[in-house]
mmCIF file of C-alpha atoms and ligand atoms in Angstrom:
data_model
loop_
_atom_site.group_PDB
_atom_site.id
_atom_site.type_symbol
_atom_site.label_atom_id
_atom_site.label_comp_id
_atom_site.label_asym_id
_atom_site.label_seq_id
_atom_site.Cartn_x
_atom_site.Cartn_y
_atom_site.Cartn_z
ATOM 1 C CA UNK A 30 17.903 -1.935 -21.968
ATOM 2 C CA UNK A 31 13.837 -1.423 -20.901
ATOM 3 C CA UNK A 32 13.393 1.600 -18.845
ATOM 4 C CA UNK A 33 12.244 0.854 -15.656
ATOM 5 C CA UNK A 34 10.184 2.771 -12.742
ATOM 6 C CA UNK A 35 7.431 3.157 -10.127
ATOM 7 C CA UNK A 36 3.734 2.612 -12.070
ATOM 8 C CA UNK A 37 1.677 3.268 -9.049
ATOM 9 C CA UNK A 38 2.310 5.043 -5.591
ATOM 10 C CA UNK A 39 0.018 4.918 -2.518
ATOM 11 C CA UNK A 40 0.575 5.854 1.566
ATOM 12 C CA UNK A 41 -0.870 5.532 4.584
ATOM 13 C CA UNK A 42 -0.873 7.509 7.828
ATOM 14 C CA UNK A 43 -2.153 6.604 11.321
ATOM 15 C CA UNK A 44 -5.191 8.523 12.332
ATOM 16 C CA UNK A 45 -4.599 9.281 15.676
ATOM 17 C CA UNK A 46 -2.226 12.432 15.430
ATOM 18 C CA UNK A 47 0.076 13.337 18.293
ATOM 19 C CA UNK A 48 1.730 16.997 18.393
ATOM 20 C CA UNK A 49 4.131 18.147 20.679
ATOM 21 C CA UNK A 50 1.798 20.161 23.263
ATOM 22 C CA UNK A 51 0.566 16.164 23.644
ATOM 23 C CA UNK A 52 4.396 15.197 24.098
ATOM 24 C CA UNK A 53 4.725 17.841 26.476
ATOM 25 C CA UNK A 54 2.659 16.112 28.542
ATOM 26 C CA UNK A 55 4.607 12.940 28.766
ATOM 27 C CA UNK A 56 8.539 13.641 29.149
ATOM 28 C CA UNK A 57 10.417 17.538 29.913
ATOM 29 C CA UNK A 58 10.352 18.611 26.590
ATOM 30 C CA UNK A 59 8.279 21.777 24.863
ATOM 31 C CA UNK A 60 6.760 22.073 21.743
ATOM 32 C CA UNK A 61 9.449 25.517 20.585
ATOM 33 C CA UNK A 62 12.112 23.434 21.176
ATOM 34 C CA UNK A 63 11.156 20.117 19.242
ATOM 35 C CA UNK A 64 9.925 22.913 16.247
ATOM 36 C CA UNK A 65 12.982 24.926 16.166
ATOM 37 C CA UNK A 66 15.641 22.010 17.128
ATOM 38 C CA UNK A 67 13.861 19.502 14.196
ATOM 39 C CA UNK A 68 11.082 21.358 12.550
ATOM 40 C CA UNK A 69 8.234 18.881 13.977
ATOM 41 C CA UNK A 70 5.082 19.762 14.978
ATOM 42 C CA UNK A 71 3.039 16.678 15.510
ATOM 43 C CA UNK A 72 3.578 13.590 14.013
ATOM 44 C CA UNK A 73 0.719 9.789 13.664
ATOM 45 C CA UNK A 74 0.791 6.875 16.255
ATOM 46 C CA UNK A 75 -0.447 3.228 14.831
ATOM 47 C CA UNK A 76 -3.507 2.689 16.906
ATOM 48 C CA UNK A 77 -3.272 -0.362 19.678
ATOM 49 C CA UNK A 78 -4.380 -2.867 16.787
ATOM 50 C CA UNK A 79 -2.045 -1.616 14.011
ATOM 51 C CA UNK A 80 1.056 -3.316 13.274
ATOM 52 C CA UNK A 81 3.714 -2.490 10.656
ATOM 53 C CA UNK A 82 2.465 -5.000 7.957
ATOM 54 C CA UNK A 83 -0.987 -2.979 7.957
ATOM 55 C CA UNK A 84 -0.187 0.022 7.590
ATOM 56 C CA UNK A 85 2.255 -1.507 4.905
ATOM 57 C CA UNK A 86 -0.928 -3.230 3.361
ATOM 58 C CA UNK A 87 -3.401 0.100 3.038
ATOM 59 C CA UNK A 88 -0.520 1.488 1.262
ATOM 60 C CA UNK A 89 0.031 -1.427 -1.079
ATOM 61 C CA UNK A 90 -3.559 -1.529 -1.807
ATOM 62 C CA UNK A 91 -3.441 2.209 -3.062
ATOM 63 C CA UNK A 92 0.097 1.687 -5.197
ATOM 64 C CA UNK A 93 -2.140 -1.178 -6.801
ATOM 65 C CA UNK A 94 -4.758 0.766 -7.693
ATOM 66 C CA UNK A 95 -2.850 4.110 -8.749
ATOM 67 C CA UNK A 96 -0.570 1.328 -11.538
ATOM 68 C CA UNK A 97 -3.878 0.075 -12.410
ATOM 69 C CA UNK A 98 -2.683 -3.398 -12.778
ATOM 70 C CA UNK A 99 -4.144 -6.494 -11.898
ATOM 71 C CA UNK A 100 -3.052 -7.452 -7.978
ATOM 72 C CA UNK A 101 -1.977 -11.365 -9.788
ATOM 73 C CA UNK A 102 0.891 -9.284 -11.869
ATOM 74 C CA UNK A 103 2.815 -8.644 -8.430
ATOM 75 C CA UNK A 104 5.645 -11.294 -8.945
ATOM 76 C CA UNK A 105 7.331 -10.173 -5.508
ATOM 77 C CA UNK A 106 7.107 -7.892 -2.521
ATOM 78 C CA UNK A 107 10.258 -6.201 -0.877
ATOM 79 C CA UNK A 108 9.612 -5.034 2.363
ATOM 80 C CA UNK A 109 11.580 -2.189 3.555
ATOM 81 C CA UNK A 110 11.259 -1.483 7.599
ATOM 82 C CA UNK A 111 13.116 -1.240 11.497
ATOM 83 C CA UNK A 112 10.223 -1.962 13.169
ATOM 84 C CA UNK A 113 8.810 -5.665 11.431
ATOM 85 C CA UNK A 114 6.033 -7.072 13.536
ATOM 86 C CA UNK A 115 7.968 -9.923 14.337
ATOM 87 C CA UNK A 116 11.705 -10.326 15.036
ATOM 88 C CA UNK A 117 11.933 -13.419 12.799
ATOM 89 C CA UNK A 118 9.322 -14.081 9.774
ATOM 90 C CA UNK A 119 9.499 -11.234 7.324
ATOM 91 C CA UNK A 120 7.033 -8.623 7.305
ATOM 92 C CA UNK A 121 6.788 -8.867 3.313
ATOM 93 C CA UNK A 122 5.401 -12.153 4.098
ATOM 94 C CA UNK A 123 2.640 -11.169 6.754
ATOM 95 C CA UNK A 124 1.734 -8.290 3.847
ATOM 96 C CA UNK A 125 1.240 -10.795 1.055
ATOM 97 C CA UNK A 126 -1.112 -12.904 3.156
ATOM 98 C CA UNK A 127 -3.034 -9.607 3.383
ATOM 99 C CA UNK A 128 -3.354 -8.901 -0.113
ATOM 100 C CA UNK A 129 -4.560 -12.397 -0.399
ATOM 101 C CA UNK A 130 -1.400 -13.724 -2.876
ATOM 102 C CA UNK A 131 0.241 -16.888 -2.588
ATOM 103 C CA UNK A 132 3.371 -18.617 -3.377
ATOM 104 C CA UNK A 133 5.081 -15.285 -4.625
ATOM 105 C CA UNK A 134 8.390 -14.341 -3.257
ATOM 106 C CA UNK A 135 8.442 -12.076 -0.025
ATOM 107 C CA UNK A 136 11.765 -10.163 1.588
ATOM 108 C CA UNK A 137 12.362 -7.811 3.569
ATOM 109 C CA UNK A 138 15.303 -5.375 3.143
ATOM 110 C CA UNK A 139 17.214 -3.969 6.530
ATOM 111 C CA UNK A 140 18.621 -0.539 5.385
ATOM 112 C CA UNK A 141 17.005 1.853 8.629
ATOM 113 C CA UNK A 142 16.176 5.304 7.020
ATOM 114 C CA UNK A 143 17.732 4.214 3.830
ATOM 115 C CA UNK A 144 15.582 1.183 3.493
ATOM 116 C CA UNK A 145 13.529 2.620 0.685
ATOM 117 C CA UNK A 146 16.505 3.725 -1.246
ATOM 118 C CA UNK A 147 17.688 0.003 -1.170
ATOM 119 C CA UNK A 148 14.712 -1.813 -1.611
ATOM 120 C CA UNK A 149 13.931 0.898 -5.084
ATOM 121 C CA UNK A 150 17.648 -0.481 -6.404
ATOM 122 C CA UNK A 151 17.247 -4.136 -5.887
ATOM 123 C CA UNK A 152 13.757 -3.826 -7.346
ATOM 124 C CA UNK A 153 15.418 -1.528 -10.392
ATOM 125 C CA UNK A 154 18.137 -4.567 -10.903
ATOM 126 C CA UNK A 155 15.609 -7.865 -10.453
ATOM 127 C CA UNK A 156 13.682 -6.039 -13.428
ATOM 128 C CA UNK A 157 16.224 -5.203 -15.514
ATOM 129 C CA UNK A 158 17.326 -8.729 -15.044
ATOM 130 C CA UNK A 159 14.249 -9.708 -16.062
ATOM 131 C CA UNK A 160 13.371 -12.288 -13.383
ATOM 132 C CA UNK A 161 10.431 -10.459 -12.508
ATOM 133 C CA UNK A 162 7.684 -8.013 -14.171
ATOM 134 C CA UNK A 163 6.211 -6.108 -11.474
ATOM 135 C CA UNK A 164 7.465 -5.813 -7.895
ATOM 136 C CA UNK A 165 6.028 -4.079 -4.490
ATOM 137 C CA UNK A 166 8.700 -2.388 -3.059
ATOM 138 C CA UNK A 167 7.052 -1.115 0.343
ATOM 139 C CA UNK A 168 8.544 1.435 3.148
ATOM 140 C CA UNK A 169 6.396 0.837 6.632
ATOM 141 C CA UNK A 170 6.949 1.863 10.200
ATOM 142 C CA UNK A 171 5.734 1.614 13.767
ATOM 143 C CA UNK A 172 8.629 3.285 14.802
ATOM 144 C CA UNK A 173 6.224 4.351 17.958
ATOM 145 C CA UNK A 174 6.843 0.712 19.129
ATOM 146 C CA UNK A 175 10.180 1.537 19.328
ATOM 147 C CA UNK A 176 10.601 4.984 20.740
ATOM 148 C CA UNK A 177 10.980 5.598 24.522
ATOM 149 C CA UNK A 178 8.571 7.674 25.842
ATOM 150 C CA UNK A 179 10.756 8.111 28.706
ATOM 151 C CA UNK A 180 14.125 9.213 26.449
ATOM 152 C CA UNK A 181 13.437 12.982 25.071
ATOM 153 C CA UNK A 182 16.729 12.891 22.777
ATOM 154 C CA UNK A 183 14.547 10.443 20.330
ATOM 155 C CA UNK A 184 10.879 9.819 21.642
ATOM 156 C CA UNK A 185 9.911 13.586 19.926
ATOM 157 C CA UNK A 186 11.479 12.486 16.520
ATOM 158 C CA UNK A 187 9.438 9.437 15.214
ATOM 159 C CA UNK A 188 5.885 8.927 13.609
ATOM 160 C CA UNK A 189 4.526 5.528 11.895
ATOM 161 C CA UNK A 190 3.377 5.320 8.587
ATOM 162 C CA UNK A 191 4.045 3.503 5.225
ATOM 163 C CA UNK A 192 3.899 4.335 1.160
ATOM 164 C CA UNK A 193 4.288 1.874 -1.493
ATOM 165 C CA UNK A 194 5.309 1.434 -5.314
ATOM 166 C CA UNK A 195 4.437 -1.060 -7.904
ATOM 167 C CA UNK A 196 7.848 -0.991 -9.915
ATOM 168 C CA UNK A 197 8.082 -2.152 -13.501
ATOM 169 C CA UNK A 198 9.073 -0.962 -16.834
ATOM 170 C CA UNK A 199 7.720 2.231 -18.163
ATOM 171 C CA UNK A 200 8.407 4.352 -21.351
ATOM 172 C CA UNK A 201 11.434 4.336 -22.668
ATOM 173 C CA UNK A 202 14.069 6.828 -21.129
ATOM 174 C CA UNK A 203 11.412 7.314 -18.252
ATOM 175 C CA UNK A 204 12.055 5.488 -14.519
ATOM 176 C CA UNK A 205 14.884 5.281 -12.471
ATOM 177 C CA UNK A 206 17.857 6.909 -13.939
ATOM 178 C CA UNK A 207 20.839 6.126 -12.090
ATOM 179 C CA UNK A 208 21.631 4.856 -8.290
ATOM 180 C CA UNK A 209 24.174 5.543 -5.851
ATOM 181 C CA UNK A 210 23.946 3.686 -2.378
ATOM 182 C CA UNK A 211 26.550 3.126 0.105
ATOM 183 C CA UNK A 212 27.134 2.415 4.074
ATOM 184 C CA UNK A 213 29.534 3.373 6.563
ATOM 185 C CA UNK A 214 29.510 0.631 9.498
ATOM 186 C CA UNK A 215 29.663 1.383 12.702
ATOM 187 C CA UNK A 216 29.289 -0.713 16.012
ATOM 188 C CA UNK A 217 29.199 2.204 18.586
ATOM 189 C CA UNK A 218 25.540 2.660 19.681
ATOM 190 C CA UNK A 219 25.248 5.382 16.956
ATOM 191 C CA UNK A 220 21.510 4.505 16.012
ATOM 192 C CA UNK A 221 20.460 1.055 16.976
ATOM 193 C CA UNK A 222 18.067 -0.689 19.397
ATOM 194 C CA UNK A 223 21.219 -2.446 22.277
ATOM 195 C CA UNK A 224 18.896 -5.503 23.147
ATOM 196 C CA UNK A 225 16.978 -7.974 21.687
ATOM 197 C CA UNK A 226 18.784 -9.204 18.600
ATOM 198 C CA UNK A 227 21.406 -12.018 19.434
ATOM 199 C CA UNK A 228 24.400 -10.121 20.697
ATOM 200 C CA UNK A 229 21.908 -9.435 23.888
ATOM 201 C CA UNK A 230 19.228 -10.733 24.420
ATOM 202 C CA UNK A 231 16.427 -9.585 26.242
ATOM 203 C CA UNK A 232 16.377 -9.928 30.218
ATOM 204 C CA UNK A 233 15.730 -8.299 33.408
ATOM 205 C CA UNK A 234 18.929 -5.724 33.212
ATOM 206 C CA UNK A 235 18.092 -4.881 29.326
ATOM 207 C CA UNK A 236 14.820 -4.429 30.455
ATOM 208 C CA UNK A 237 15.204 -2.220 33.508
ATOM 209 C CA UNK A 238 17.693 -0.270 31.795
ATOM 210 C CA UNK A 239 15.686 0.469 28.440
ATOM 211 C CA UNK A 240 18.016 -0.882 26.254
ATOM 212 C CA UNK A 241 15.045 -2.333 24.734
ATOM 213 C CA UNK A 242 13.891 0.491 22.949
ATOM 214 C CA UNK A 243 16.063 2.745 20.350
ATOM 215 C CA UNK A 244 18.872 4.853 21.407
ATOM 216 C CA UNK A 245 20.657 7.329 18.931
ATOM 217 C CA UNK A 246 23.716 10.256 19.545
ATOM 218 C CA UNK A 247 21.575 12.548 17.597
ATOM 219 C CA UNK A 248 25.289 14.654 16.804
ATOM 220 C CA UNK A 249 26.680 12.058 15.671
ATOM 221 C CA UNK A 250 23.829 10.745 12.920
ATOM 222 C CA UNK A 251 23.208 14.866 12.942
ATOM 223 C CA UNK A 252 27.269 14.941 11.218
ATOM 224 C CA UNK A 253 26.885 12.129 9.035
ATOM 225 C CA UNK A 254 23.738 12.898 7.379
ATOM 226 C CA UNK A 255 24.954 16.877 6.711
ATOM 227 C CA UNK A 256 27.505 14.945 4.909
ATOM 228 C CA UNK A 257 26.217 12.252 2.743
ATOM 229 C CA UNK A 258 22.629 13.989 1.531
ATOM 230 C CA UNK A 259 24.268 16.484 -0.425
ATOM 231 C CA UNK A 260 27.288 13.740 -1.257
ATOM 232 C CA UNK A 261 25.224 10.689 -2.681
ATOM 233 C CA UNK A 262 22.417 12.644 -4.244
ATOM 234 C CA UNK A 263 25.059 14.645 -6.490
ATOM 235 C CA UNK A 264 26.988 10.633 -6.853
ATOM 236 C CA UNK A 265 23.372 10.256 -8.214
ATOM 237 C CA UNK A 266 23.301 12.996 -10.334
ATOM 238 C CA UNK A 267 26.392 12.363 -11.943
ATOM 239 C CA UNK A 268 26.255 8.832 -12.766
ATOM 240 C CA UNK A 269 22.846 10.078 -14.798
ATOM 241 C CA UNK A 270 25.177 12.830 -16.467
ATOM 242 C CA UNK A 271 22.572 15.674 -14.736
ATOM 243 C CA UNK A 272 23.466 18.746 -13.384
ATOM 244 C CA UNK A 273 21.477 19.364 -9.805
ATOM 245 C CA UNK A 274 19.713 22.345 -12.181
ATOM 246 C CA UNK A 275 18.206 19.544 -14.076
ATOM 247 C CA UNK A 276 16.188 18.266 -11.221
ATOM 248 C CA UNK A 277 12.387 19.548 -10.439
ATOM 249 C CA UNK A 278 12.563 18.263 -6.456
ATOM 250 C CA UNK A 279 14.173 16.466 -4.029
ATOM 251 C CA UNK A 280 12.618 13.928 -1.699
ATOM 252 C CA UNK A 281 15.029 13.713 1.069
ATOM 253 C CA UNK A 282 14.853 11.247 3.933
ATOM 254 C CA UNK A 283 12.150 13.369 6.582
ATOM 255 C CA UNK A 284 14.549 13.225 9.480
ATOM 256 C CA UNK A 285 15.491 17.225 10.629
ATOM 257 C CA UNK A 286 14.659 21.033 8.905
ATOM 258 C CA UNK A 287 18.069 21.443 9.643
ATOM 259 C CA UNK A 288 19.676 18.743 7.879
ATOM 260 C CA UNK A 289 17.531 19.655 4.610
ATOM 261 C CA UNK A 290 18.573 23.235 4.876
ATOM 262 C CA UNK A 291 22.262 22.101 5.224
ATOM 263 C CA UNK A 292 22.090 20.273 2.060
ATOM 264 C CA UNK A 293 20.023 22.805 0.606
ATOM 265 C CA UNK A 294 23.073 25.772 0.694
ATOM 266 C CA UNK A 295 25.753 22.923 0.203
ATOM 267 C CA UNK A 296 24.900 21.783 -2.976
ATOM 268 C CA UNK A 297 22.928 25.290 -4.084
ATOM 269 C CA UNK A 298 19.455 23.523 -4.840
ATOM 270 C CA UNK A 299 16.480 25.858 -3.644
ATOM 271 C CA UNK A 300 14.705 24.841 -0.153
ATOM 272 C CA UNK A 301 11.577 24.879 -2.095
ATOM 273 C CA UNK A 302 12.483 22.545 -4.050
ATOM 274 C CA UNK A 303 12.933 20.024 -1.556
ATOM 275 C CA UNK A 304 9.709 18.454 -0.002
ATOM 276 C CA UNK A 305 9.363 18.685 3.201
ATOM 277 C CA UNK A 306 6.272 16.953 5.228
ATOM 278 C CA UNK A 307 8.542 16.867 8.662
ATOM 279 C CA UNK A 308 6.292 19.184 10.496
ATOM 280 C CA UNK A 309 3.522 16.354 10.327
ATOM 281 C CA UNK A 310 4.922 13.076 10.069
ATOM 282 C CA UNK A 311 7.894 13.605 11.757
ATOM 283 C CA UNK A 312 10.472 10.890 10.756
ATOM 284 C CA UNK A 313 9.063 7.856 9.717
ATOM 285 C CA UNK A 314 12.413 5.845 8.683
ATOM 286 C CA UNK A 315 11.928 3.825 5.341
ATOM 287 C CA UNK A 316 8.465 5.408 4.722
ATOM 288 C CA UNK A 317 9.256 8.922 4.805
ATOM 289 C CA UNK A 318 10.709 9.308 1.454
ATOM 290 C CA UNK A 319 7.490 7.469 -0.158
ATOM 291 C CA UNK A 320 4.990 9.041 1.475
ATOM 292 C CA UNK A 321 6.840 12.430 0.553
ATOM 293 C CA UNK A 322 6.428 11.747 -2.719
ATOM 294 C CA UNK A 323 3.029 9.943 -2.573
ATOM 295 C CA UNK A 324 1.909 13.609 -0.790
ATOM 296 C CA UNK A 325 3.593 15.192 -3.830
ATOM 297 C CA UNK A 326 1.658 13.542 -6.516
ATOM 298 C CA UNK A 327 -1.328 14.420 -4.618
ATOM 299 C CA UNK A 328 -0.911 18.082 -4.676
ATOM 300 C CA UNK A 329 0.538 17.956 -8.880
ATOM 301 C CA UNK A 330 3.643 18.777 -7.515
ATOM 302 C CA UNK A 331 5.420 16.113 -10.259
ATOM 303 C CA UNK A 332 4.441 15.871 -13.748
ATOM 304 C CA UNK A 333 5.316 13.113 -16.335
ATOM 305 C CA UNK A 334 8.965 13.930 -17.679
ATOM 306 C CA UNK A 335 10.126 15.801 -14.240
ATOM 307 C CA UNK A 336 13.532 14.708 -12.842
ATOM 308 C CA UNK A 337 13.749 13.842 -9.172
ATOM 309 C CA UNK A 338 15.964 12.713 -7.028
ATOM 310 C CA UNK A 339 14.765 10.678 -3.730
ATOM 311 C CA UNK A 340 18.176 10.849 -1.114
ATOM 312 C CA UNK A 341 18.198 8.566 1.836
ATOM 313 C CA UNK A 342 20.165 8.284 5.272
ATOM 314 C CA UNK A 343 20.569 6.905 8.796
ATOM 315 C CA UNK A 344 20.763 3.954 11.019
ATOM 316 C CA UNK A 345 23.896 1.638 9.565
ATOM 317 C CA UNK A 346 24.945 3.759 9.172
ATOM 318 C CA UNK A 347 23.591 3.688 5.257
ATOM 319 C CA UNK A 348 22.859 6.265 2.269
ATOM 320 C CA UNK A 349 21.707 5.883 -1.208
ATOM 321 C CA UNK A 350 20.317 8.415 -3.606
ATOM 322 C CA UNK A 351 18.276 7.257 -6.454
ATOM 323 C CA UNK A 352 17.633 9.926 -9.871
ATOM 324 C CA UNK A 353 14.308 9.380 -11.862
ATOM 325 C CA UNK A 354 12.530 10.696 -14.501
ATOM 326 C CA UNK A 355 8.965 10.497 -13.268
ATOM 327 C CA UNK A 356 7.110 8.310 -15.366
ATOM 328 C CA UNK A 357 3.033 8.465 -15.618
HETATM 329 O O1 LIG B 2 16.248 8.862 10.201
HETATM 330 C C1 LIG B 2 17.733 8.425 10.629
HETATM 331 C C2 LIG B 2 18.304 9.944 10.456
HETATM 332 N N1 LIG B 2 18.456 10.925 12.486
HETATM 333 C C3 LIG B 2 18.823 11.713 12.356
HETATM 334 O O2 LIG B 2 18.589 12.491 11.219
HETATM 335 C C4 LIG B 2 18.654 12.634 13.443
HETATM 336 C C5 LIG B 2 19.515 13.401 13.025
HETATM 337 N N2 LIG B 2 20.311 14.300 14.585
HETATM 338 C C6 LIG B 2 19.224 15.588 14.863
HETATM 339 O O3 LIG B 2 18.552 15.743 13.982
HETATM 340 C C7 LIG B 2 19.510 16.426 16.686
HETATM 341 O O4 LIG B 2 20.564 15.841 16.503
HETATM 342 C C8 LIG B 2 18.427 16.184 17.521
HETATM 343 C C9 LIG B 2 16.888 17.314 16.810
HETATM 344 C C10 LIG B 2 18.777 14.744 17.871
HETATM 345 C C11 LIG B 2 19.163 17.307 18.327
HETATM 346 O O5 LIG B 2 19.012 18.569 18.275
HETATM 347 P P1 LIG B 2 20.541 18.818 18.573
HETATM 348 O O6 LIG B 2 20.431 20.216 18.463
HETATM 349 O O7 LIG B 2 21.432 17.761 18.413
HETATM 350 O O8 LIG B 2 20.620 18.917 20.120
HETATM 351 P P2 LIG B 2 21.322 17.879 21.539
HETATM 352 O O9 LIG B 2 21.282 16.613 20.798
HETATM 353 O O10 LIG B 2 22.625 18.554 21.134
HETATM 354 O O11 LIG B 2 20.851 18.918 22.550
HETATM 355 C C12 LIG B 2 20.909 19.493 22.794
HETATM 356 C C13 LIG B 2 20.315 20.062 24.664
HETATM 357 C C14 LIG B 2 20.522 18.998 25.567
HETATM 358 O O12 LIG B 2 20.311 19.763 26.465
HETATM 359 P P3 LIG B 2 21.757 20.303 27.164
HETATM 360 O O13 LIG B 2 22.992 19.307 27.519
HETATM 361 O O14 LIG B 2 22.231 21.271 26.292
HETATM 362 O O15 LIG B 2 21.525 20.836 28.806
HETATM 363 C C15 LIG B 2 19.464 18.236 25.214
HETATM 364 O O16 LIG B 2 19.541 17.905 26.752
HETATM 365 O O17 LIG B 2 18.804 19.706 24.123
HETATM 366 C C16 LIG B 2 18.318 19.502 24.837
HETATM 367 N N3 LIG B 2 17.141 18.486 24.768
HETATM 368 C C17 LIG B 2 15.734 18.441 24.564
HETATM 369 N N4 LIG B 2 15.339 19.261 25.537
HETATM 370 C C18 LIG B 2 14.082 19.618 25.048
HETATM 371 C C19 LIG B 2 17.578 16.545 23.834
HETATM 372 N N5 LIG B 2 16.182 16.683 23.879
HETATM 373 C C20 LIG B 2 15.158 17.822 23.768
HETATM 374 C C21 LIG B 2 13.526 17.651 23.770
HETATM 375 N N6 LIG B 2 13.168 19.043 24.420
HETATM 376 N N7 LIG B 2 13.045 16.471 23.027
#
């Protein structure tokens, strides 16, 4: 079976930088609390006229350029997002239009912060089964739009951004070596926007109670993350018949530095080899792993043949890890 991997990657973050000090003026918080509890120093917020599809489009253009393919060679667009432009229309269709592509299929994947991993997994299978040759996988978010700027428990954590990958056939033996994905379904308000869906459509009461914004039980998600990040990474490594020492780097979902530190201890893999940029962007959900990859590539930290793991976790609760041998 032919190998499948990432052929080109791009990312985009909005220009507007919001520091912890800026947030001190909005909610009862402090730079010190945010830095010591999360590792976050600043994040980007989209401009008023920028939606998720705009960020995703800009990342997509860069990914296609870097993949050195003709845009017409893309056969499918998959967008992982928790902050679609519209509730009903797939954001992937909006990006298709912006890219000037017509007719090719487009759909969104809803797996919260694990969305990029789930979308890569779907793309991997669809290329392996020869349904498509090149698939554009995008993780894009404008979490600033669903963050409650009156709730210090959540609004300090999130940022906006996007990353895109062109997935296709790569040199034999390179690309995606193994995938492990899973979920622990819950309905206890651990991490969700309570209202605005089919269960509780928005009304005066939900708006008054600010149930149209993201709510999270931080401690529950923290416990879950500390458990699954090491576990699912080891599962993917096991499937690839590799040990953690075979990895040159791990790209974890960028939620909280303390989660990454705990994972580093649990699997005995040095913290310096976990790529961390949450200090600059906060938690960008489905975009975070792709943005981290894009930055590391720009810095020359990934070379052809390097074994890396991408590991995500988040709302659902979902989790997943992909081990790959970098193909370019
Ligand atoms: O992407 C999806 C995955 N999401 C995550 O992985 C998030 C996982 N959870 C976390 O990262 C952490 O639980 C948080 C960063 C969200 C919270 O950290 P924590 O150490 O679990 O804090 P806590 O929720 O236990 O709150 C401790 C205290 C509370 O005050 P009291 O009750 O002890 O007086 C909070 O009210 O910190 C208070 N607090 C704040 N203080 C200043 C909560 N948020 C803030 C804030 N500024 N922004």
